[in-house]
XYZ file of C-alpha atoms in Angstrom:
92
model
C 0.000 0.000 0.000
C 3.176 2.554 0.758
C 4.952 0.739 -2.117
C 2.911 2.193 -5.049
C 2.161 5.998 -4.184
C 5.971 6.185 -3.615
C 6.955 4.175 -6.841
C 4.299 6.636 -8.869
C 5.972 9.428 -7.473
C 9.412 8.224 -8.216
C 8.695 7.735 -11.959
C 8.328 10.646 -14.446
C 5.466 12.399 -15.015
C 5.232 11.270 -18.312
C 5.405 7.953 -17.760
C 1.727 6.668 -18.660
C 1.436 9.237 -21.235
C 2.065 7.001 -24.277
C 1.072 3.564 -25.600
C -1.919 1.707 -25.861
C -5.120 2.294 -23.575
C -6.053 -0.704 -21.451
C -9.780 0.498 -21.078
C -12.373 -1.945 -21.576
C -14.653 0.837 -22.749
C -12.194 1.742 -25.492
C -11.312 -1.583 -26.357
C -14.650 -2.959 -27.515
C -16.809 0.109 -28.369
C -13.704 2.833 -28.920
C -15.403 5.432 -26.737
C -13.944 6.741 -23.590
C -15.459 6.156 -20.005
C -15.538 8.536 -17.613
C -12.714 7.335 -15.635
C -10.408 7.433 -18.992
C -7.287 9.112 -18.576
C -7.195 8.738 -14.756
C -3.959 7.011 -14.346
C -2.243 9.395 -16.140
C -3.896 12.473 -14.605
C -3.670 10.854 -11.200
C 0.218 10.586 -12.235
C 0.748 14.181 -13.225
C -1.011 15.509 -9.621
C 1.511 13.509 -8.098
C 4.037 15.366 -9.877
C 1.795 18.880 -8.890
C 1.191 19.074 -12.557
C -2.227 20.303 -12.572
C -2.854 21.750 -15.620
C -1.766 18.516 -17.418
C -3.410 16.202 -14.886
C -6.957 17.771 -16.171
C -6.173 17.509 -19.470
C -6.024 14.048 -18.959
C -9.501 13.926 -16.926
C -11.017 16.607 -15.286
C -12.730 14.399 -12.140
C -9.162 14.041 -11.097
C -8.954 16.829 -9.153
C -11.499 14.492 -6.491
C -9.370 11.566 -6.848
C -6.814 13.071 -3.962
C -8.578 14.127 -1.343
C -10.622 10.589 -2.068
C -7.116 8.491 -1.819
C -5.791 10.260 0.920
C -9.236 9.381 3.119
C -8.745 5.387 2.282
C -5.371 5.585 3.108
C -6.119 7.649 6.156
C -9.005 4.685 6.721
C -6.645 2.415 6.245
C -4.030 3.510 8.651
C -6.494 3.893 11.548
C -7.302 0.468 11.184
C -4.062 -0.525 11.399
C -3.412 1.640 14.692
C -6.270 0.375 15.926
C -5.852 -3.253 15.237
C -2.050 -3.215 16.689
C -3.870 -1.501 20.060
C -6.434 -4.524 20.289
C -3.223 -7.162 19.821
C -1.201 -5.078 22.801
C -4.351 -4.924 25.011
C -5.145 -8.546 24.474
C -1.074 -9.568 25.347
C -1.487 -7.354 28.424
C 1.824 -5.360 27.084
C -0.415 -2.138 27.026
Protein backbone atom coordinates (compact mmCIF):
# COMPACT_ATOMS: atom_id res chain seq x y z
CA UNK A 1 0.00 0.00 0.00
CA UNK A 2 3.18 2.55 0.76
CA UNK A 3 4.95 0.74 -2.12
CA UNK A 4 2.91 2.19 -5.05
CA UNK A 5 2.16 6.00 -4.18
CA UNK A 6 5.97 6.18 -3.62
CA UNK A 7 6.96 4.17 -6.84
CA UNK A 8 4.30 6.64 -8.87
CA UNK A 9 5.97 9.43 -7.47
CA UNK A 10 9.41 8.22 -8.22
CA UNK A 11 8.69 7.73 -11.96
CA UNK A 12 8.33 10.65 -14.45
CA UNK A 13 5.47 12.40 -15.02
CA UNK A 14 5.23 11.27 -18.31
CA UNK A 15 5.40 7.95 -17.76
CA UNK A 16 1.73 6.67 -18.66
CA UNK A 17 1.44 9.24 -21.23
CA UNK A 18 2.06 7.00 -24.28
CA UNK A 19 1.07 3.56 -25.60
CA UNK A 20 -1.92 1.71 -25.86
CA UNK A 21 -5.12 2.29 -23.57
CA UNK A 22 -6.05 -0.70 -21.45
CA UNK A 23 -9.78 0.50 -21.08
CA UNK A 24 -12.37 -1.95 -21.58
CA UNK A 25 -14.65 0.84 -22.75
CA UNK A 26 -12.19 1.74 -25.49
CA UNK A 27 -11.31 -1.58 -26.36
CA UNK A 28 -14.65 -2.96 -27.51
CA UNK A 29 -16.81 0.11 -28.37
CA UNK A 30 -13.70 2.83 -28.92
CA UNK A 31 -15.40 5.43 -26.74
CA UNK A 32 -13.94 6.74 -23.59
CA UNK A 33 -15.46 6.16 -20.01
CA UNK A 34 -15.54 8.54 -17.61
CA UNK A 35 -12.71 7.34 -15.63
CA UNK A 36 -10.41 7.43 -18.99
CA UNK A 37 -7.29 9.11 -18.58
CA UNK A 38 -7.19 8.74 -14.76
CA UNK A 39 -3.96 7.01 -14.35
CA UNK A 40 -2.24 9.40 -16.14
CA UNK A 41 -3.90 12.47 -14.61
CA UNK A 42 -3.67 10.85 -11.20
CA UNK A 43 0.22 10.59 -12.24
CA UNK A 44 0.75 14.18 -13.22
CA UNK A 45 -1.01 15.51 -9.62
CA UNK A 46 1.51 13.51 -8.10
CA UNK A 47 4.04 15.37 -9.88
CA UNK A 48 1.79 18.88 -8.89
CA UNK A 49 1.19 19.07 -12.56
CA UNK A 50 -2.23 20.30 -12.57
CA UNK A 51 -2.85 21.75 -15.62
CA UNK A 52 -1.77 18.52 -17.42
CA UNK A 53 -3.41 16.20 -14.89
CA UNK A 54 -6.96 17.77 -16.17
CA UNK A 55 -6.17 17.51 -19.47
CA UNK A 56 -6.02 14.05 -18.96
CA UNK A 57 -9.50 13.93 -16.93
CA UNK A 58 -11.02 16.61 -15.29
CA UNK A 59 -12.73 14.40 -12.14
CA UNK A 60 -9.16 14.04 -11.10
CA UNK A 61 -8.95 16.83 -9.15
CA UNK A 62 -11.50 14.49 -6.49
CA UNK A 63 -9.37 11.57 -6.85
CA UNK A 64 -6.81 13.07 -3.96
CA UNK A 65 -8.58 14.13 -1.34
CA UNK A 66 -10.62 10.59 -2.07
CA UNK A 67 -7.12 8.49 -1.82
CA UNK A 68 -5.79 10.26 0.92
CA UNK A 69 -9.24 9.38 3.12
CA UNK A 70 -8.74 5.39 2.28
CA UNK A 71 -5.37 5.59 3.11
CA UNK A 72 -6.12 7.65 6.16
CA UNK A 73 -9.00 4.69 6.72
CA UNK A 74 -6.64 2.41 6.25
CA UNK A 75 -4.03 3.51 8.65
CA UNK A 76 -6.49 3.89 11.55
CA UNK A 77 -7.30 0.47 11.18
CA UNK A 78 -4.06 -0.52 11.40
CA UNK A 79 -3.41 1.64 14.69
CA UNK A 80 -6.27 0.37 15.93
CA UNK A 81 -5.85 -3.25 15.24
CA UNK A 82 -2.05 -3.22 16.69
CA UNK A 83 -3.87 -1.50 20.06
CA UNK A 84 -6.43 -4.52 20.29
CA UNK A 85 -3.22 -7.16 19.82
CA UNK A 86 -1.20 -5.08 22.80
CA UNK A 87 -4.35 -4.92 25.01
CA UNK A 88 -5.14 -8.55 24.47
CA UNK A 89 -1.07 -9.57 25.35
CA UNK A 90 -1.49 -7.35 28.42
CA UNK A 91 1.82 -5.36 27.08
CA UNK A 92 -0.42 -2.14 27.03
Amino acid sequence: MIALPVWLMLSPADYFDYGESVCPSVLLFDRECPGCGMTRATQHLLHFEFSEAMDFNRLSIFLIPVLALLYANIFRKLVMRIIKQGKKSGSL
